[in-house]
mmCIF file of C-alpha atoms and ligand atoms in Angstrom:
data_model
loop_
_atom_site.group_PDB
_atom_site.id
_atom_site.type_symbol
_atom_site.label_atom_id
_atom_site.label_comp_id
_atom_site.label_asym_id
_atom_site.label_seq_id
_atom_site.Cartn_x
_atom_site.Cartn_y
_atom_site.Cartn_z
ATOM 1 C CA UNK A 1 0.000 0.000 0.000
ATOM 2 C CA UNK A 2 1.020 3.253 -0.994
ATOM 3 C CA UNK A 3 2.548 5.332 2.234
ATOM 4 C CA UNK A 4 1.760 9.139 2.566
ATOM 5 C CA UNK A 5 4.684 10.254 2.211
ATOM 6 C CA UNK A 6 4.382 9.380 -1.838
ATOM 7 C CA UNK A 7 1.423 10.252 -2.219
ATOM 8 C CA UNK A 8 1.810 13.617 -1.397
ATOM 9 C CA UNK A 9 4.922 13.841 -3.626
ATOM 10 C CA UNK A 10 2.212 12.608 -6.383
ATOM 11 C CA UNK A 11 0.029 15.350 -5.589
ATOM 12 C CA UNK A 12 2.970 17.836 -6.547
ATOM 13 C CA UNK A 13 3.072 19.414 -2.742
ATOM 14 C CA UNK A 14 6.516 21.194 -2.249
ATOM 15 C CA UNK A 15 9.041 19.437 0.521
ATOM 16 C CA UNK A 16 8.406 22.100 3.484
ATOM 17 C CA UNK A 17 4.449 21.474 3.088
ATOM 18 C CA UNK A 18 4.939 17.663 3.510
ATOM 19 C CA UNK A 19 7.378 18.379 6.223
ATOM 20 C CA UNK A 20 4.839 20.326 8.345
ATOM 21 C CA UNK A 21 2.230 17.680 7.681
ATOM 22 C CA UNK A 22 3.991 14.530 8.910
ATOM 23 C CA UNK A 23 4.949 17.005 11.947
ATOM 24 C CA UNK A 24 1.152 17.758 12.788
ATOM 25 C CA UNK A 25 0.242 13.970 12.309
ATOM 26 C CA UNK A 26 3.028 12.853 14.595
ATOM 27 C CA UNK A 27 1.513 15.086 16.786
ATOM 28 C CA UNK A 28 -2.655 13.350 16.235
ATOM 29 C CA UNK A 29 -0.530 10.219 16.448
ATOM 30 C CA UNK A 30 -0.079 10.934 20.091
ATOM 31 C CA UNK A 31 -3.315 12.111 20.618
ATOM 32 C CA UNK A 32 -4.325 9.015 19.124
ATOM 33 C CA UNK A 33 -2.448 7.175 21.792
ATOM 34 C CA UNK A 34 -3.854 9.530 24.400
ATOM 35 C CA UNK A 35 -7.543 8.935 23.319
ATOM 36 C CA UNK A 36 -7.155 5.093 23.310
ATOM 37 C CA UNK A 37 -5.406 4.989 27.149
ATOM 38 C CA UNK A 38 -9.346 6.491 28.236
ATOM 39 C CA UNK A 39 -9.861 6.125 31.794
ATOM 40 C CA UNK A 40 -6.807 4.076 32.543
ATOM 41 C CA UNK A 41 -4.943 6.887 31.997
ATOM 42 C CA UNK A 42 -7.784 9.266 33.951
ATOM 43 C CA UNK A 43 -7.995 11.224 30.877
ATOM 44 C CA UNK A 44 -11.923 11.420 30.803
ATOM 45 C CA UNK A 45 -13.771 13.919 31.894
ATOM 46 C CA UNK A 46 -14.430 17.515 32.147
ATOM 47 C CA UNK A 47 -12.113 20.106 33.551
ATOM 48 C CA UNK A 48 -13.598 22.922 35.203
ATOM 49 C CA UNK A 49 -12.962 25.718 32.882
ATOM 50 C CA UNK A 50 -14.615 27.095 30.012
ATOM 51 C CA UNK A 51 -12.806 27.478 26.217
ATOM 52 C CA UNK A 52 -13.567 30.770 24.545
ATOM 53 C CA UNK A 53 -16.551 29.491 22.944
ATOM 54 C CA UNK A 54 -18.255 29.061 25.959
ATOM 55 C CA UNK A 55 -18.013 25.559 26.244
ATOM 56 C CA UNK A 56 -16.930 23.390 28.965
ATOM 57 C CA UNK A 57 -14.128 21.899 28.614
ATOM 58 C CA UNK A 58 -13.118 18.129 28.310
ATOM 59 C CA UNK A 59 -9.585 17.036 29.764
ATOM 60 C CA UNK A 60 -8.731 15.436 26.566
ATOM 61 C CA UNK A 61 -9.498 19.042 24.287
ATOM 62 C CA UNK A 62 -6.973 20.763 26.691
ATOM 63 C CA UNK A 63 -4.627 17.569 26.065
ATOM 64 C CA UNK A 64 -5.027 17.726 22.610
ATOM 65 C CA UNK A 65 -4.348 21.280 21.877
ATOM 66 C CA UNK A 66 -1.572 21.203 24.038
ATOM 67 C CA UNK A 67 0.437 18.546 22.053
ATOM 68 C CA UNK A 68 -0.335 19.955 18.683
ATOM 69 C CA UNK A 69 0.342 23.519 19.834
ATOM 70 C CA UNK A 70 3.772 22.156 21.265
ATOM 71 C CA UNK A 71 4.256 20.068 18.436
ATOM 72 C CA UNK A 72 3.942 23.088 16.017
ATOM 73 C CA UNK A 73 5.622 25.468 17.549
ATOM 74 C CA UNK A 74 8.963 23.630 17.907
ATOM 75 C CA UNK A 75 8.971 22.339 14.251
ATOM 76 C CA UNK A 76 9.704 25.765 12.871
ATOM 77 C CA UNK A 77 7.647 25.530 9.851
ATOM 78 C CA UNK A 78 4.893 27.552 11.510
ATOM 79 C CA UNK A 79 4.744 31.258 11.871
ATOM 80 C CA UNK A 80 1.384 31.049 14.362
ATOM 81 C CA UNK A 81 -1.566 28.755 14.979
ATOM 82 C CA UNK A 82 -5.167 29.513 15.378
ATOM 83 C CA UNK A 83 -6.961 26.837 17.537
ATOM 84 C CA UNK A 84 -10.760 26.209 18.986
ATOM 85 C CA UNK A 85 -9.289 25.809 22.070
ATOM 86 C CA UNK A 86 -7.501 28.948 22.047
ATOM 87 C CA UNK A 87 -8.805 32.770 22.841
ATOM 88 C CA UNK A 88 -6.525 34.171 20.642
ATOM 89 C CA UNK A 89 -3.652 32.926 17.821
ATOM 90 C CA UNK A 90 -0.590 31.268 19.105
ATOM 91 C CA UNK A 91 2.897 33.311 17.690
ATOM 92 C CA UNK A 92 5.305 30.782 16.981
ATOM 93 C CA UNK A 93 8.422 30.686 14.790
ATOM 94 C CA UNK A 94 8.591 34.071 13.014
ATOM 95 C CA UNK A 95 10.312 32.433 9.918
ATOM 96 C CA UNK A 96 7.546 30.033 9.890
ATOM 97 C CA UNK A 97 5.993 30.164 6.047
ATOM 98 C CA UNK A 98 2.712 28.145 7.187
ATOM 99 C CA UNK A 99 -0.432 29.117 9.199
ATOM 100 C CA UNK A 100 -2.528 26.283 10.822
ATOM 101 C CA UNK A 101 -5.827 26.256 11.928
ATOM 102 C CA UNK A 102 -7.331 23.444 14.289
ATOM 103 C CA UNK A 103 -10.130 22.051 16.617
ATOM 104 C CA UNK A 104 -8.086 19.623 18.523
ATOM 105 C CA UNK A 105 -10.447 17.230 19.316
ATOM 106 C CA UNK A 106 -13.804 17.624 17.429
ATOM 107 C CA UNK A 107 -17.074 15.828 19.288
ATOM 108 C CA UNK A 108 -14.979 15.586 22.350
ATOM 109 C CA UNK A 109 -18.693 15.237 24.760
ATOM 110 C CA UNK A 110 -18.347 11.491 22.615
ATOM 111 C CA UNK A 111 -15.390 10.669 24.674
ATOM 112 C CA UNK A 112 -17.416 10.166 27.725
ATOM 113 C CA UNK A 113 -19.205 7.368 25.481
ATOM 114 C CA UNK A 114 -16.301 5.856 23.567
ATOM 115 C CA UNK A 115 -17.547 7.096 20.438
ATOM 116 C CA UNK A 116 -16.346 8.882 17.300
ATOM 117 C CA UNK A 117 -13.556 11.887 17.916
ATOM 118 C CA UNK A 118 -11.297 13.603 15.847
ATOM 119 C CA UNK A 119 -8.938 16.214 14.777
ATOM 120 C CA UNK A 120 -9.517 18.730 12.327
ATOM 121 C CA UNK A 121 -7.128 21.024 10.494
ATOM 122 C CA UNK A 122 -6.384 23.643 7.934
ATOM 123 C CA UNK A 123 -2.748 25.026 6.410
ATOM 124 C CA UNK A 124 -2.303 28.296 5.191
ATOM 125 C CA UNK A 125 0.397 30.298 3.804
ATOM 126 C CA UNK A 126 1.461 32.927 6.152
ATOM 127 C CA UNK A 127 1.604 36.707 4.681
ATOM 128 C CA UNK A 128 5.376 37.806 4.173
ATOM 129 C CA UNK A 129 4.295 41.212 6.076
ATOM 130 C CA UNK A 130 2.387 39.807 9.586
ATOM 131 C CA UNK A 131 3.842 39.716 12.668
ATOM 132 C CA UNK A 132 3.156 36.368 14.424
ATOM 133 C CA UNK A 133 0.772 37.279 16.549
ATOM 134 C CA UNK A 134 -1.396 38.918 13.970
ATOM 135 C CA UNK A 135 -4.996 37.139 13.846
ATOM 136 C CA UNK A 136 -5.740 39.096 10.727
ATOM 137 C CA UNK A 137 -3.319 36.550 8.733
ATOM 138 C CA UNK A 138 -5.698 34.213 9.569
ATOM 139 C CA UNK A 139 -8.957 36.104 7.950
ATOM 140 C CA UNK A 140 -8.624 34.691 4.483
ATOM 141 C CA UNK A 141 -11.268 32.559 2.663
ATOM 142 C CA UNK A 142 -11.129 28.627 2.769
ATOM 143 C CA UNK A 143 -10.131 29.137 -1.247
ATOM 144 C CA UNK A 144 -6.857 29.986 0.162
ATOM 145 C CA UNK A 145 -5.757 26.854 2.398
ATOM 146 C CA UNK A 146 -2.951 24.723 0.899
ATOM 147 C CA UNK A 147 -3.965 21.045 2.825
ATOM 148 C CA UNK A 148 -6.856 20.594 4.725
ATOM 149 C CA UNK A 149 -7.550 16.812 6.705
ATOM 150 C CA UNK A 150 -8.646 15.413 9.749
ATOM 151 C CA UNK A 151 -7.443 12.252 11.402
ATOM 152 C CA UNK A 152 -10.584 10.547 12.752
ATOM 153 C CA UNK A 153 -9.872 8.349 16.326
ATOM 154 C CA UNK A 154 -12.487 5.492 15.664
ATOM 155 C CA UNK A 155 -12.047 1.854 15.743
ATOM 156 C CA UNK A 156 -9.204 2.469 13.123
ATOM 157 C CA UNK A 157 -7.003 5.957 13.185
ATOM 158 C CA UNK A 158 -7.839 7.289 9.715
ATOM 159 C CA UNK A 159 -6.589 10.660 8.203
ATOM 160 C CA UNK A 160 -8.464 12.115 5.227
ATOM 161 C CA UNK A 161 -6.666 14.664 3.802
ATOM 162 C CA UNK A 162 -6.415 16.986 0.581
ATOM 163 C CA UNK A 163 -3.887 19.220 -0.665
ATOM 164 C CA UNK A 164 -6.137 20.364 -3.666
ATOM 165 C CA UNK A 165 -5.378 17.242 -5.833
ATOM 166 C CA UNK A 166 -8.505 15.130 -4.799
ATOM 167 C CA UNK A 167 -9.007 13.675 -1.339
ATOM 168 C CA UNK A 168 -7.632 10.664 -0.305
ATOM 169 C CA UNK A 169 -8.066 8.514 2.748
ATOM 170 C CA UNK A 170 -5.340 7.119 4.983
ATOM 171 C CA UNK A 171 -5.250 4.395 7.510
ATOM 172 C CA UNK A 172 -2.812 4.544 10.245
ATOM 173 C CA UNK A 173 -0.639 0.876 11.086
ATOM 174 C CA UNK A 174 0.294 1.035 14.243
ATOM 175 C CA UNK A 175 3.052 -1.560 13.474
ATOM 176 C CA UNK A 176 5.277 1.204 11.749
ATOM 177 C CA UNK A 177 3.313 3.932 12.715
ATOM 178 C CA UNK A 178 2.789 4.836 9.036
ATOM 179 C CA UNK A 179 -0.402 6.266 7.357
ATOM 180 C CA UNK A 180 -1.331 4.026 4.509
ATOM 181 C CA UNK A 181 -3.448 5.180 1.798
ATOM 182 C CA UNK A 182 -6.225 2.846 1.904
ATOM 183 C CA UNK A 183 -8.801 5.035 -0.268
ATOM 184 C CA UNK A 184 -7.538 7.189 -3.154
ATOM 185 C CA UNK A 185 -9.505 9.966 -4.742
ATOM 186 C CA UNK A 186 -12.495 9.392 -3.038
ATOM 187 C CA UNK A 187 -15.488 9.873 -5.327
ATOM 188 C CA UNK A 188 -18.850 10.913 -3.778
ATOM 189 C CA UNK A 189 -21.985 9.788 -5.211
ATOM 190 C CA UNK A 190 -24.066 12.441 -6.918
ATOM 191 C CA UNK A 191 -27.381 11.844 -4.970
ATOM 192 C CA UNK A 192 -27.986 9.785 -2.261
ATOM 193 C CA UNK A 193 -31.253 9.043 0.505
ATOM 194 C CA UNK A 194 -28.531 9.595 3.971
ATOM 195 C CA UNK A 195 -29.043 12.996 5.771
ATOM 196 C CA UNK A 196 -27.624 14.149 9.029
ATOM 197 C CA UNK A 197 -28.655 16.728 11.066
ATOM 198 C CA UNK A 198 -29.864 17.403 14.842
ATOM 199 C CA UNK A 199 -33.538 16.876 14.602
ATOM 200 C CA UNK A 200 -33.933 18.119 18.449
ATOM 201 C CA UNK A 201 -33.233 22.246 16.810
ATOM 202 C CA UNK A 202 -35.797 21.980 14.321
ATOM 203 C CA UNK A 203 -38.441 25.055 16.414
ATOM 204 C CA UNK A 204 -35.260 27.248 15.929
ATOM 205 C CA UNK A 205 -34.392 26.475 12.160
ATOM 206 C CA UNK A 206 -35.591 29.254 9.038
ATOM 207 C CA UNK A 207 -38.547 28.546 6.915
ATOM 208 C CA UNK A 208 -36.316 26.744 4.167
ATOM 209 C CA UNK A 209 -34.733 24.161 5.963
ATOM 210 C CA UNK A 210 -38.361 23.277 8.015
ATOM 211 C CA UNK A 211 -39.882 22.818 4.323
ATOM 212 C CA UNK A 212 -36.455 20.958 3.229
ATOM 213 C CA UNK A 213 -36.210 18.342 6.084
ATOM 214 C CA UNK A 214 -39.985 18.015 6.214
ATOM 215 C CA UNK A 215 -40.055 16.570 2.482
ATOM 216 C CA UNK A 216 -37.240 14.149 3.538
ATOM 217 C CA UNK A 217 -39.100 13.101 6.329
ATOM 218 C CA UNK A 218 -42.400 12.393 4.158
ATOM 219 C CA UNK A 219 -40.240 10.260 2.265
ATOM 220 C CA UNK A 220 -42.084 8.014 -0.807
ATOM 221 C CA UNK A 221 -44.820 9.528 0.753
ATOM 222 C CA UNK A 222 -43.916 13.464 -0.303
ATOM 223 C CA UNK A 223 -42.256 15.243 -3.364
ATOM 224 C CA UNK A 224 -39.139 13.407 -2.888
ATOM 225 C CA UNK A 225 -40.899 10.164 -3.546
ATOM 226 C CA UNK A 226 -38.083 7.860 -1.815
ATOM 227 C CA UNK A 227 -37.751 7.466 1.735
ATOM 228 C CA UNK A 228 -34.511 8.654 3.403
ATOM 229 C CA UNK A 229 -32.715 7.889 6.404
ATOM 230 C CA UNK A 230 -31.243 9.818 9.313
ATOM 231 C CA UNK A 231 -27.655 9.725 11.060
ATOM 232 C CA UNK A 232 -26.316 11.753 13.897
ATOM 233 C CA UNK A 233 -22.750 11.220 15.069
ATOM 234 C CA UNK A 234 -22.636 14.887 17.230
ATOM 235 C CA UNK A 235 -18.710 14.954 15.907
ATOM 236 C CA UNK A 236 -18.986 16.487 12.577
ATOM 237 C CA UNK A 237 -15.906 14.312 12.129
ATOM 238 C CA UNK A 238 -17.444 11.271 11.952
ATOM 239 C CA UNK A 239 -20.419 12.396 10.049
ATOM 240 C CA UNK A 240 -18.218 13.806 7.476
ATOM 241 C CA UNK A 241 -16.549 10.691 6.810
ATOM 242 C CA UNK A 242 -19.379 8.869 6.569
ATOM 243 C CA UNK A 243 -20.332 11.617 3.698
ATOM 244 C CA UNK A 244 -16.969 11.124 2.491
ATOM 245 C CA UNK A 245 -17.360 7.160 2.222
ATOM 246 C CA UNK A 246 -20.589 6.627 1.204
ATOM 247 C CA UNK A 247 -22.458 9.876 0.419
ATOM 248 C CA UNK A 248 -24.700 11.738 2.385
ATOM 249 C CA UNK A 249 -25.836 15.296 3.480
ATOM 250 C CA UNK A 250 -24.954 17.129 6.574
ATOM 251 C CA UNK A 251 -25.896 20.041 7.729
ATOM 252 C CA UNK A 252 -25.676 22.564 10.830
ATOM 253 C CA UNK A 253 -28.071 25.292 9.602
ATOM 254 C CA UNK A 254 -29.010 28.435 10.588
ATOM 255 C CA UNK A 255 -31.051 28.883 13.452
ATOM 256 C CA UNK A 256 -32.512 31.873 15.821
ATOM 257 C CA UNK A 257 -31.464 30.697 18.803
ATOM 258 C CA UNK A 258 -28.764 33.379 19.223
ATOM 259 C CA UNK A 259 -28.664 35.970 16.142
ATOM 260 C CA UNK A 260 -25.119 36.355 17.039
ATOM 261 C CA UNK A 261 -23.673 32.423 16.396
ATOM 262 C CA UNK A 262 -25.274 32.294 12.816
ATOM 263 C CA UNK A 263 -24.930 27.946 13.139
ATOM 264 C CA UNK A 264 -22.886 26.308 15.891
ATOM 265 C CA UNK A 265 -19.982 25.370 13.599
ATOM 266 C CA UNK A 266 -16.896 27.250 13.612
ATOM 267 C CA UNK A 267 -15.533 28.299 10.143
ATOM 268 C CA UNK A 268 -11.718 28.012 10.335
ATOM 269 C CA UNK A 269 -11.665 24.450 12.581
ATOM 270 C CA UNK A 270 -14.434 23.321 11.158
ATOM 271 C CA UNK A 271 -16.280 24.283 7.934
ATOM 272 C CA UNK A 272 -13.682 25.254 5.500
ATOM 273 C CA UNK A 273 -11.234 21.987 6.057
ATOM 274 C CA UNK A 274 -14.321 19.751 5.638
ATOM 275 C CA UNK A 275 -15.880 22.411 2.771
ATOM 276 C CA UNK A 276 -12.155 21.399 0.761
ATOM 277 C CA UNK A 277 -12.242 17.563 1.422
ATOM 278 C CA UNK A 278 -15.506 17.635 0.273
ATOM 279 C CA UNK A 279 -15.460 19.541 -2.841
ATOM 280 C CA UNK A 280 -12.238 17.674 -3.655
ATOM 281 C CA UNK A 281 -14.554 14.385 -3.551
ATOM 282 C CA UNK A 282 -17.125 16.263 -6.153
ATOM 283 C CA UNK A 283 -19.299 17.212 -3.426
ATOM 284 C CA UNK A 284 -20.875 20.591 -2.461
ATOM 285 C CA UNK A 285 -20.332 23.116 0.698
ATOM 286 C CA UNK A 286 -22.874 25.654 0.997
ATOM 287 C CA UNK A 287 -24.142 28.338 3.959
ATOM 288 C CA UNK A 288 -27.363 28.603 2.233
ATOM 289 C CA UNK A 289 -26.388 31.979 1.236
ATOM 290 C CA UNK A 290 -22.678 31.065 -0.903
ATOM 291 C CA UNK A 291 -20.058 28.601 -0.970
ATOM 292 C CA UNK A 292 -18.551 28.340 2.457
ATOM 293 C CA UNK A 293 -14.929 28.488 0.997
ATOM 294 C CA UNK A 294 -16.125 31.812 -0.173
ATOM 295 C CA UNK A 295 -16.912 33.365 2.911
ATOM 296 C CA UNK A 296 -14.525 35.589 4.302
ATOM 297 C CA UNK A 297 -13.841 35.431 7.844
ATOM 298 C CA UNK A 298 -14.233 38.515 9.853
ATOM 299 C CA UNK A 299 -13.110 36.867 13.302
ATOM 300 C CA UNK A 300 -11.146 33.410 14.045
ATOM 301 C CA UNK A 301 -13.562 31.861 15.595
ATOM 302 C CA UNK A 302 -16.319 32.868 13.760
ATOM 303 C CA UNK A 303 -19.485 30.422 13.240
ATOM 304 C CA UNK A 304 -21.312 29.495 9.627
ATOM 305 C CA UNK A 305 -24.288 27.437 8.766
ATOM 306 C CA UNK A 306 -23.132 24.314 7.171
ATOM 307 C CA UNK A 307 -25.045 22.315 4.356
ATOM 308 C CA UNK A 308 -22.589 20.305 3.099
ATOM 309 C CA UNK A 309 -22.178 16.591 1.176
ATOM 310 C CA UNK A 310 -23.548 14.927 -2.083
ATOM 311 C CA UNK A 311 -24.073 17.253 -4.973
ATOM 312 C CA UNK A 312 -27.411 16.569 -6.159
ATOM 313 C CA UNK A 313 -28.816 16.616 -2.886
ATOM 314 C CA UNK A 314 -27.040 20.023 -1.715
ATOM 315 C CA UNK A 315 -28.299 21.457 -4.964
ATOM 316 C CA UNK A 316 -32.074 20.532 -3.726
ATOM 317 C CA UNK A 317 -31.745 21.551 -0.420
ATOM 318 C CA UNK A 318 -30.543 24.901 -1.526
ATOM 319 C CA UNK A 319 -33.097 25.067 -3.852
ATOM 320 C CA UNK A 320 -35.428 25.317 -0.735
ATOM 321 C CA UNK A 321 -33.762 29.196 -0.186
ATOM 322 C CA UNK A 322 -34.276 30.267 -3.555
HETATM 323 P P1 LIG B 401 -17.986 19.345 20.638
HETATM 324 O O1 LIG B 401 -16.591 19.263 20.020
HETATM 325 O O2 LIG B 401 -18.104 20.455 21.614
HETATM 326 O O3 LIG B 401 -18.442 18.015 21.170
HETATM 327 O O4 LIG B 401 -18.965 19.781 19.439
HETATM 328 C C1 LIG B 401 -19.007 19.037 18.263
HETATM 329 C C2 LIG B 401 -19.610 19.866 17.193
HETATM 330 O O5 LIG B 401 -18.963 21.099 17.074
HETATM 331 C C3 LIG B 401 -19.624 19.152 15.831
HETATM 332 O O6 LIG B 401 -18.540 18.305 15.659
HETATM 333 C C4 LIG B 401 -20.956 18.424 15.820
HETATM 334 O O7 LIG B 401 -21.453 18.211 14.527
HETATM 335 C C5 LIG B 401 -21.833 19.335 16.629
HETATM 336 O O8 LIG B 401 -20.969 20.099 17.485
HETATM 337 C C6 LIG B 401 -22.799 18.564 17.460
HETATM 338 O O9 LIG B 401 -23.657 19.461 18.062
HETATM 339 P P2 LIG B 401 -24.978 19.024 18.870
HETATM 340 O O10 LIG B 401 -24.647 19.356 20.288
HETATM 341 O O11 LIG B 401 -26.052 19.877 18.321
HETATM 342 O O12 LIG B 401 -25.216 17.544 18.653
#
């Protein structure tokens, strides 16, 4: 099986790019470790502070985001890091050429259940002209990210990743600690009957999305004339890569809960890597107002509504806001 290492030569990405990626994976290699030690190593749990988005924070996120952030920061290749976990962006080296963006450990409340986690990230170029502890380096649209992945701590340790040459999916051996490519140029089916999204907010969604999910939910019975079925991970993570394997739409719309967190998914750690893997697969990534590697970011942590997965079936639902 083909090792990552090649394939990323394949895909034409320059030595210092490939560099910075096996660092970060060495890093979710650990974590990887970390994840699977679970209460034997008393790593379950919540702390007792809050991250800057408010949220309560698990023992593992803090974990997680410290290894990558040390990780990074010593390899050199990175002038600063913006991460979920972190108020503000992290300098680090100042001749660093790369930017990263990560959620350390995505659908970490799944820990407590032994149940699908992840890491997600996004690369950058970093500006010639910031200083390192400039978050407006970060504000650029997803159309500007150089590799994009996440490495997925399930029953296997998968990475899917893209560097803008289709997306591919990995599969880490824990003999050699190698990721092995184990699904190339992953191909998403045009339509499918799979959607994904928390049922539990529908009160608080917009007109269009109500008259959306209510046709899948009529099934043969509606205007969609097949019946679907429904799949809810809470770890975009691991609903993405179900998208990514066999098709599927996801979504985290819009809803008037609080005006000021348009969607609960953040835009840097969240919707733009997943936005690239996905479009990379022939798939679609929408807000319901523009492609979400479009939007440009007007805070790091920043939140979008996320309709993202097979293309047919983004097309429809979106045809629901016209
Ligand atoms: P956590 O990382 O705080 O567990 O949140 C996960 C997440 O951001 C995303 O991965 C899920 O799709 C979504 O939140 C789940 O949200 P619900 O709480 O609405 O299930």
């Amino acid at each position: 099986m083909k090792r990552l290492n090649s394939q990323l030569q394949q895909d034409g990405a320059p030595l210092e790019l490939i560099l910075l990626i096996r660092t970060l994976l060495a890093a979710c290699k650990e974590i990887s470790f970390r994840v699977s030690q679970g209460a034997l190593a008393g790593v379950l749990g919540s702390t007792l502070s809050e991250n800057v988005q408010g949220e309560t924070q698990k023992k593992l996120d803090v974990i997680s985001n410290q290894i990558l952030k040390d990780t990074l920061r010593e390899s050199g290749y990175v002038k600063a890091i913006s991460s979920e976990e972190e108020e503000d962006v992290v300098p680090c080296s100042p001749d660093g050429n790369y930017l990263v963006s990560f959620d350390p450990l995505d659908g970490s409340s799944n820990t407590e259940i032994n149940s699908l986690i992840g890491t997600i990230f996004s690369i950058t170029h970093a500006p010639q002209w910031m200083e390192a502890d400039d978050p407006s380096a970060f504000l650029q649209p997803g159309t500007q990210s150089v590799a994009a992945g996440y490495v997925l701590y399930g029953p296997s340790t998968m990475l899917a990743m893209t560097t803008g040459k289709g997306t591919h999916i990995y599969t880490l051996d824990k003999t050699h600690g190698g990721f092995l490519l184990t699904k190339p140029n992953i191909e998403l089916p045009t339509q499918t009957s799979e959607f994904s999204i928390n049922a539990s907010n529908q009160r608080h969604w917009e007109d269009p999305m109500q008259r959306y999910v209510a046709d899948l939910i009529l099934g043969a019975d509606g205007p969609r004339e097949k019946d679907f079925n429904m799949r809810w991970v809470a770890a975009m993570v691991g609903d993405i890569h179900r998208v990514l394997c066999r098709g599927g739409i996801f979504m985290y719309p819009f809803d008037n809960r609080n005006p000021e967190k348009p969607g609960k998914l953040r835009l840097l750690y969240e919707a733009n890597p997943m936005a690239f893997l996905v479009e990379q697969a022939g798939g679609l990534a929408d807000t319901g107002e523009g492609r979400i590697m479009e939007v440009m970011p007007t805070e790091i942590h920043q939140r979008v509504p996320t309709i993202i997965g097979s293309k047919e079936e983004v097309e429809t639902c979106l045809s629901y806001y016209k």
